XYZ file of C-alpha atoms in Angstrom:
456
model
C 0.000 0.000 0.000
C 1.276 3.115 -1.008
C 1.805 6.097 1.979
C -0.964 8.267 -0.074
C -2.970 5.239 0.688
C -2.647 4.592 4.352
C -5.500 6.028 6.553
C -4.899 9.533 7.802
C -6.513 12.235 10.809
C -7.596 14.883 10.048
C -5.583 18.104 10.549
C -6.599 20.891 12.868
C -6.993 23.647 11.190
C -3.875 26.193 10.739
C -3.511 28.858 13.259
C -2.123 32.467 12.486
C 0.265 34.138 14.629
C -2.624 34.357 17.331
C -4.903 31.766 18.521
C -8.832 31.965 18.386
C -8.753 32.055 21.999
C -6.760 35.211 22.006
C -8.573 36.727 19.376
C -11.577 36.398 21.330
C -10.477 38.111 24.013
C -9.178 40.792 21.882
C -12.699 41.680 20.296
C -14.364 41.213 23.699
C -11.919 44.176 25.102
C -12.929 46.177 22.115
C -16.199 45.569 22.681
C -16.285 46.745 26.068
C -13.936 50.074 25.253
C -16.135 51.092 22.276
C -19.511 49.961 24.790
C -18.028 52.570 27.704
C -16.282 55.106 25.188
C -19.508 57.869 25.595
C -18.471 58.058 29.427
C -15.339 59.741 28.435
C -17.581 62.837 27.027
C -18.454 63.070 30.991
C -15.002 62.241 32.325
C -13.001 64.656 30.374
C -13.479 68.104 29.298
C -15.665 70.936 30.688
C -19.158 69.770 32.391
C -22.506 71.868 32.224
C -23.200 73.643 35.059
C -26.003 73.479 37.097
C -26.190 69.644 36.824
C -26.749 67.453 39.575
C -25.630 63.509 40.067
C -28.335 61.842 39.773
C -29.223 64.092 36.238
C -25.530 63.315 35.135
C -25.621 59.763 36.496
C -28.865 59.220 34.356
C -27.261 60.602 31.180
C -24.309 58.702 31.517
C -26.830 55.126 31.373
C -28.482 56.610 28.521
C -25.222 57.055 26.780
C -23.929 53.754 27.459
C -27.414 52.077 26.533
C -26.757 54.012 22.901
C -23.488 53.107 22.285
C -24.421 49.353 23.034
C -27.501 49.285 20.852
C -25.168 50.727 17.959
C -22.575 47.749 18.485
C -25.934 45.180 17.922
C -25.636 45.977 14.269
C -21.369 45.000 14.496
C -22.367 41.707 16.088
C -25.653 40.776 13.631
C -23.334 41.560 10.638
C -22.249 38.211 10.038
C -18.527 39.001 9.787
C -16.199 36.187 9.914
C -13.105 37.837 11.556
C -15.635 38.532 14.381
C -18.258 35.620 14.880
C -14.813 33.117 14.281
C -13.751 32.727 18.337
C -17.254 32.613 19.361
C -19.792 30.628 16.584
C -22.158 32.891 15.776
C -24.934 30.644 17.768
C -23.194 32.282 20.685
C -22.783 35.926 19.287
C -26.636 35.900 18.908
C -27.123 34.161 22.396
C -25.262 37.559 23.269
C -27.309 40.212 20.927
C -30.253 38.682 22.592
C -29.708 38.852 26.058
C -27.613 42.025 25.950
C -30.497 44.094 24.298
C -32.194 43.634 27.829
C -29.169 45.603 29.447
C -29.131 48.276 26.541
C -33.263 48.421 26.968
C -32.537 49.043 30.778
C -30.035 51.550 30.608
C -31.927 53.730 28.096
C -35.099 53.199 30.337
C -33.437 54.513 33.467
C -32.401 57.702 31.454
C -35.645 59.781 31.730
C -37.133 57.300 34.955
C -34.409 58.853 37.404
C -34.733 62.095 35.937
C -38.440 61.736 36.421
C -37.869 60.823 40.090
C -35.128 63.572 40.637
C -36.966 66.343 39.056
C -40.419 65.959 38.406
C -40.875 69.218 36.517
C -38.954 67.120 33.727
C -42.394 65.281 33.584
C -43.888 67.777 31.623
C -41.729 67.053 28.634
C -43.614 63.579 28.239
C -46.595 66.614 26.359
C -46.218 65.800 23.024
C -47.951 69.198 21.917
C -45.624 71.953 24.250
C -42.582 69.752 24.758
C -39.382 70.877 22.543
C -38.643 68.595 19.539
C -35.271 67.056 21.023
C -38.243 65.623 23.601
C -40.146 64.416 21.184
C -37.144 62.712 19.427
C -36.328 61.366 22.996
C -40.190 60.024 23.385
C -40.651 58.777 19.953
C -36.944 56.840 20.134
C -38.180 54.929 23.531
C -41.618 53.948 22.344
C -39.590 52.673 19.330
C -37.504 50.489 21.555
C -40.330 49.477 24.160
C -41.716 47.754 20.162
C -39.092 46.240 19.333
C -38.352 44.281 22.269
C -41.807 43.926 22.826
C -41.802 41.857 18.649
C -38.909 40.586 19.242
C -39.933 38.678 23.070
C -43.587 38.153 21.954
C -43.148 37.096 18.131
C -44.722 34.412 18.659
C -47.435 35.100 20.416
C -48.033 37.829 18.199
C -47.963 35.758 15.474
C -45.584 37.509 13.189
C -44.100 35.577 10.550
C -39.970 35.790 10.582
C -39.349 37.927 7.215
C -42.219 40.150 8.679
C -40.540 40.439 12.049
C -37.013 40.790 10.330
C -38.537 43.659 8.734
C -40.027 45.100 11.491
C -36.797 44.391 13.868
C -34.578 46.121 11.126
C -36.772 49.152 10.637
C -37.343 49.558 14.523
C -33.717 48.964 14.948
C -33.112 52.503 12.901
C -35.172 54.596 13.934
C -34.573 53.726 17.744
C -30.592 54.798 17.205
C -31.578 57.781 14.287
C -34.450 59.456 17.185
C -31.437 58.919 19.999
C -29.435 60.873 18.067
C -31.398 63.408 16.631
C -32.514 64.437 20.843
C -28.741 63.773 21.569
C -28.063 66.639 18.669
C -30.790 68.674 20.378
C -29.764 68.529 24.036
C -26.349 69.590 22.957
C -24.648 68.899 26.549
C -21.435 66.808 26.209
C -21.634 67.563 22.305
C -20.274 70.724 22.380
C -16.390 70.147 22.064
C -15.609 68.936 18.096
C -13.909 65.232 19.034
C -17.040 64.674 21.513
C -19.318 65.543 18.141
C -17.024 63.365 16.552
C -17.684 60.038 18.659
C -21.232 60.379 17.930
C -20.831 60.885 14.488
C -19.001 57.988 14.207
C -21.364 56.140 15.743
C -23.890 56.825 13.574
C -22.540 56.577 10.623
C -20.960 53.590 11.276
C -24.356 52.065 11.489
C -25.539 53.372 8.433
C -22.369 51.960 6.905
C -23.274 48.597 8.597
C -26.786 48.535 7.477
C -25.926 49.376 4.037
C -23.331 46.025 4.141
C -25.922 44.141 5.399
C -28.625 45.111 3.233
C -26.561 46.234 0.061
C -23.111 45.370 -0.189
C -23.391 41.483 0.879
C -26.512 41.038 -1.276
C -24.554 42.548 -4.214
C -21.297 39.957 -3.632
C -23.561 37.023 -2.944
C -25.407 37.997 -6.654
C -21.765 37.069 -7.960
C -21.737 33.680 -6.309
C -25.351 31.844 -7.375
C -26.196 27.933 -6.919
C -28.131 26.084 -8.593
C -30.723 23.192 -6.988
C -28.921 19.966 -8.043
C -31.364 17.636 -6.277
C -34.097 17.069 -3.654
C -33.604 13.477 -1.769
C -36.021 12.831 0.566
C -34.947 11.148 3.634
C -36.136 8.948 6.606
C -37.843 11.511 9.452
C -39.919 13.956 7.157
C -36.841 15.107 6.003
C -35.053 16.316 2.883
C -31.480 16.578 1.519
C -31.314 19.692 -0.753
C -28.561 19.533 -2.903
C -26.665 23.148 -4.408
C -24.495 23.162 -7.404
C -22.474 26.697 -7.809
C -22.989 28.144 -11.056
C -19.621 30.256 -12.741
C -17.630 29.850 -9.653
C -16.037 27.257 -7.620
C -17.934 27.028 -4.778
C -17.328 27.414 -0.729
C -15.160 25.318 1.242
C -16.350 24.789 4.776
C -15.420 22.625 7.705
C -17.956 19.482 9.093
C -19.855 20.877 12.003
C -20.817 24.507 10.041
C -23.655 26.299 9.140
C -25.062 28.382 6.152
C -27.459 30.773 5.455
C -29.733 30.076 2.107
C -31.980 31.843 0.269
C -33.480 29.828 -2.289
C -36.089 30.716 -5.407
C -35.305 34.227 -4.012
C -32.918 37.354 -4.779
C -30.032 38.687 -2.533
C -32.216 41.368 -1.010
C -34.957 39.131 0.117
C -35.329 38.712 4.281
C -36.013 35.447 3.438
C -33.436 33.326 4.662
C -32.405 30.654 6.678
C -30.083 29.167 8.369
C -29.200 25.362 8.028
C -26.124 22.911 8.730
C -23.944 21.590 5.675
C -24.901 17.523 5.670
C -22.279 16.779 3.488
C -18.585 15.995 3.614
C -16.323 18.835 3.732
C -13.893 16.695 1.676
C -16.279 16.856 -1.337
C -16.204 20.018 -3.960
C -18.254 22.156 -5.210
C -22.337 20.950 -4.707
C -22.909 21.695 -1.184
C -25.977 19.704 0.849
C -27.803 21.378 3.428
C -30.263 17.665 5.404
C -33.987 20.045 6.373
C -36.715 18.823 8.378
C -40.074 19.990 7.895
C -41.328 21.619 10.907
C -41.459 25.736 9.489
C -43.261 27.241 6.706
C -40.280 27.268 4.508
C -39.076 23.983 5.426
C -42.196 22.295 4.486
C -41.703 23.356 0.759
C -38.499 22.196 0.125
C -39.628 18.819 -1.216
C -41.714 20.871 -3.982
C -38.599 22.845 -5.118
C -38.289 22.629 -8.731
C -34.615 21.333 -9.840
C -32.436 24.391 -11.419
C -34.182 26.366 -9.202
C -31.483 29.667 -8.283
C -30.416 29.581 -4.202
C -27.921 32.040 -2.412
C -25.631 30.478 0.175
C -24.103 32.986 2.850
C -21.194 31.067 4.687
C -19.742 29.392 6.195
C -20.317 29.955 9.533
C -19.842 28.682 13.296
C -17.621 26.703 15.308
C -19.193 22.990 16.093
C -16.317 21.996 14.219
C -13.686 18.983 15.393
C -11.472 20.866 12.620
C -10.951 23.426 15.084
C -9.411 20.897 18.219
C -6.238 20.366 18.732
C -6.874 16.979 21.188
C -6.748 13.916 19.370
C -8.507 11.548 21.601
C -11.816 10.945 19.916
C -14.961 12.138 19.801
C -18.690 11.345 21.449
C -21.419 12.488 19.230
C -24.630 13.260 20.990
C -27.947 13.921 18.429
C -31.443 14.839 19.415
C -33.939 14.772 16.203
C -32.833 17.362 13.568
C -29.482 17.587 15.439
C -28.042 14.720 13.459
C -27.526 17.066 10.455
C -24.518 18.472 11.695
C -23.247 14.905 13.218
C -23.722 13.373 9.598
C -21.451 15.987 7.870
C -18.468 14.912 11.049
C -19.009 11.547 10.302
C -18.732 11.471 6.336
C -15.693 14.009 6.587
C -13.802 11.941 9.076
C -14.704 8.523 7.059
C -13.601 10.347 3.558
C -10.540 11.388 5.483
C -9.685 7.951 6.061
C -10.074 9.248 10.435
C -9.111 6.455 12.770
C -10.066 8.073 15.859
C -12.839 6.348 18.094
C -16.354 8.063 17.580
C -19.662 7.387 19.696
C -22.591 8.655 18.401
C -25.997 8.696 20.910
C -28.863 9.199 18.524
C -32.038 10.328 20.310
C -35.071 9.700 18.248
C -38.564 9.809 18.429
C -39.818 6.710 16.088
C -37.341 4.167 14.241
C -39.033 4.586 10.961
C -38.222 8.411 11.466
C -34.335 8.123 12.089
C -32.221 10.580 9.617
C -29.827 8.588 7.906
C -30.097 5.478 9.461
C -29.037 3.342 6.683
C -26.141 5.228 5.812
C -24.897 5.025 9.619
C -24.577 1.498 9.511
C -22.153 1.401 6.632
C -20.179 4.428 8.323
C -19.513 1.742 11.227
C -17.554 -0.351 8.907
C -15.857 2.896 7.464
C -14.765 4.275 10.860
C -13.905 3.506 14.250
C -17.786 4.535 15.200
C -19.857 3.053 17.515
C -23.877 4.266 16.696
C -26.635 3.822 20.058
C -29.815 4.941 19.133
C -32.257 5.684 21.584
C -36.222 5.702 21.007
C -38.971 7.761 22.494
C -41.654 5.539 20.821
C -39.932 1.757 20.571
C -41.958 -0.711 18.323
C -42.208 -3.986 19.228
C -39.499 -6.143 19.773
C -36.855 -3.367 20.202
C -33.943 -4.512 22.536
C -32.228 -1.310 22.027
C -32.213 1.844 24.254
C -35.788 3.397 24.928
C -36.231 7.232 26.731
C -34.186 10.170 26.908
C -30.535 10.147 27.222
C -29.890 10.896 30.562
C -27.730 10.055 33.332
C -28.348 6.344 33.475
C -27.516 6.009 29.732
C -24.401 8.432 29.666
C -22.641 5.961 32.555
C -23.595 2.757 30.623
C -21.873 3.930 27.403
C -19.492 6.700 27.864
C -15.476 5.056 27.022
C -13.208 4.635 30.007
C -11.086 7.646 28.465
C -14.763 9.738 28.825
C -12.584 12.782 30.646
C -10.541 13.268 27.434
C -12.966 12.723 24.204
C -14.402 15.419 22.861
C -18.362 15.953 22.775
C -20.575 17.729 20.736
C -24.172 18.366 21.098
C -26.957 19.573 18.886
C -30.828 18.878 19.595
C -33.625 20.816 21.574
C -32.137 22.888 24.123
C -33.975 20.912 27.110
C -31.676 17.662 25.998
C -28.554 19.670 25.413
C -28.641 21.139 28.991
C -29.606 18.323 30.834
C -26.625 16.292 29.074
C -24.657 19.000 29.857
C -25.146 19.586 33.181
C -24.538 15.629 33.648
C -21.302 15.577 31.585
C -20.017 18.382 33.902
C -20.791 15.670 37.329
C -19.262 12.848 35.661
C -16.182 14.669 35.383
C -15.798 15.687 31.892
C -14.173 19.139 31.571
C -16.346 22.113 29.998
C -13.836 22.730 27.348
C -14.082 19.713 25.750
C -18.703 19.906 25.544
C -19.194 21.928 22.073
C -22.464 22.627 21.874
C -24.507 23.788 19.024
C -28.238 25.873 19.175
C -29.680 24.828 15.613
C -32.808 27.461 16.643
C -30.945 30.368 15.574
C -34.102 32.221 14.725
């Protein structure tokens, strides 16, 4: 046997002169200088006079609350340099939770001034109060909506493009209204490098909105697929399959995720996002493994072949590309979760991978279970071990029944379980619960890679 023949690991991806880790920390520092930056307009340089603390204190949440809300449109760009040391499942974990802390500190603005001096109260009169009041009104009620769409979609039943719309158009006005009463007030804007931070601020979100909406539309025009294929698979599921027409393709690592837009043009909001099921070792066509459970999702089966799709990515991190550790791998799947799982699997088997794998395969029916055919042969490709694990068991099953839980983790889990490397993707209920066990039996945080496949 020739050496180009003999089985080989895969490679961990190169590193630069700094490691992810690094990098990471790096953007989170200059996230939290450009986040606190506004307090330097109070810190340094002459003050109004005639202000008290609490009216100062008050201004100086309201101008932390802006700058924040500017820096959600950096971190819901999409750009790679940024949303690389974090997966961008974990950047939006972050936009979500830190618009609460932005929606509080621009809340507590004009509350503690309302406390402190009531007379202030009598700016809240839409027909005598001064415009930069009005700005200051209209900007709030425009915030109070969009977190109010954004917590209660749902319930409100708004469809995602129509909420993206809303979000985005909410979004602009909240930080153009800010501004505009900023411009109006005039304290802490009167020196030409304070006027200059703000100005900055807001046109770098107008630069970041036309990227998003303009610029990346335009280069993703250059780069069209075609629809290839539509395989259906077991579990109400379908394999869409993207050939790229007058260019090469995207090269992307097992584990990540794309958006697509397909039968639509750049511009559209509709979009979605949706892991690569294929090998990372194969070129060009691309294959993206959907379940039907959302109104786009349901029509994949019916799209026609030659049909024109948009593919923005790669993205995210639930990669075993990106490890350095060389133990092995356990695999844990819940449902839809597999897709990611699949596209490990056939990249470590087409890599010729001799590294032990475990894959726990939670699923509700065994008629329904993604691929199940195909991970039988991958046994006799790699050093894989598959346990599947049924909600509904039909008769005769001598397999694993229930939820993977404690009980189940002990019984299968390698000797070695403290230095393998795990990676999760399901509902969120499974994925913490199998967390939070992993963590008792002793297996280190830093090697549980988990991935939200909910994005939106």
């Amino acid at each position: 046997m020739s050496q180009s023949q003999l089985p080989r690991r895969a490679q961990p991806a190169r590193q630069g002169p700094l490691s992810r880790t690094t990098i990471g920390v790096l953007w989170t520092v200059l996230y939290a200088l450009i986040a606190l930056s506004p307090l330097l307009t109070i810190l340094i340089g002459p003050e109004p006079v005639g202000r008290d603390f609490w009216t100062e204190f008050s201004v100086a949440l309201g101008f932390v609350g802006m700058s924040v809300m500017c820096l959600q449109f950096l971190i819901t760009a999409r750009f790679r340099r940024i949303t690389a040391p974090y997966g961008i499942d974990m950047l939006l974990q972050f936009h979500r939770q830190i618009s609460f802390v932005a929606f509080a500190l621009v809340l507590a603005h004009p509350l503690i001034l309302f406390v402190t001096r009531p007379e202030t109260l009598a700016l809240l009169n839409p027909v005598e109060a001064p415009w930069r009041a009005r700005f200051a009104v209209l900007s709030v009620l425009a915030l109070v909506a969009l977190v109010v769409t954004s917590v209660w979609r749902v319930n409100l039943k708004l469809g995602y493009e129509t909420w993206r719309i809303v979000h985005g158009l909410l979004s602009v006005l909240v930080i153009g209204l800010a501004l505009a009463h900023m411009v109006g007030v005039g304290h802490y804007l009167g020196t030409p490098w304070k006027a200059a931070l703000w100005t900055a601020m807001g046109v770098g979100v107008a630069l970041l909105v036309l990227y998003v909406r303009v610029l990346k539309p335009f280069l993703l025009r250059t780069r069209p697929y075609r629809v290839s294929g539509v395989r259906e698979e077991r579990g109400d599921s379908y394999t869409l399959s993207l050939t790229p027409e007058g260019h090469r393709g995207l090269r992307f690592r097992p584990g990540q995720f794309a958006w697509i837009r397909v039968g639509e043009s750049p511009l559209s909001v509709r979009e979605n996002p949706f892991s690569f099921s294929g090998s990372a070792e194969e070129r060009g066509e691309v294959h993206f493994t959907i379940k039907a459970l959302g109104d786009f999702t349901r029509t994949v089966k019916d799209v026609p072949v030659g049909t024109r799709a948009y593919v923005d990515g790669p993205y995210g991190v639930f990669t075993p590309d990106y490890l350095h550790r060389d133990q092995g791998f356990v695999l844990i799947a819940g449902g839809v979760g597999i897709t990611p799982m699949i596209s490990i699997l056939r990249t470590l088997a087409d890599r010729g991978d001799e590294r032990p794998v475990l894959l726990l395969y939670a699923s509700k029916a065994w008629d329904g279970v993604t691929f199940r055919e195909e991970l039988d042969k991958l046994q006799s490709r790699l050093n894989l071990r598959v346990v599947h694990v049924l909600n509904e068991a039909p008769e005769g099953w001598t397999g694993e029944t229930g939820f993977v839980n404690r009980d189940l983790l002990e019984k299968y889990l390698p000797d070695d379980r403290r230095t393998r490397e795990y990676f999760l993707c399901g509902p969120p209920p499974m994925m913490d619960a199998v967390t939070e066990v992993l963590s008792d039996l002793g297996v280190p945080l830093t090697h549980v890679h988990a991935e939200q496949f909910n994005l939106v």
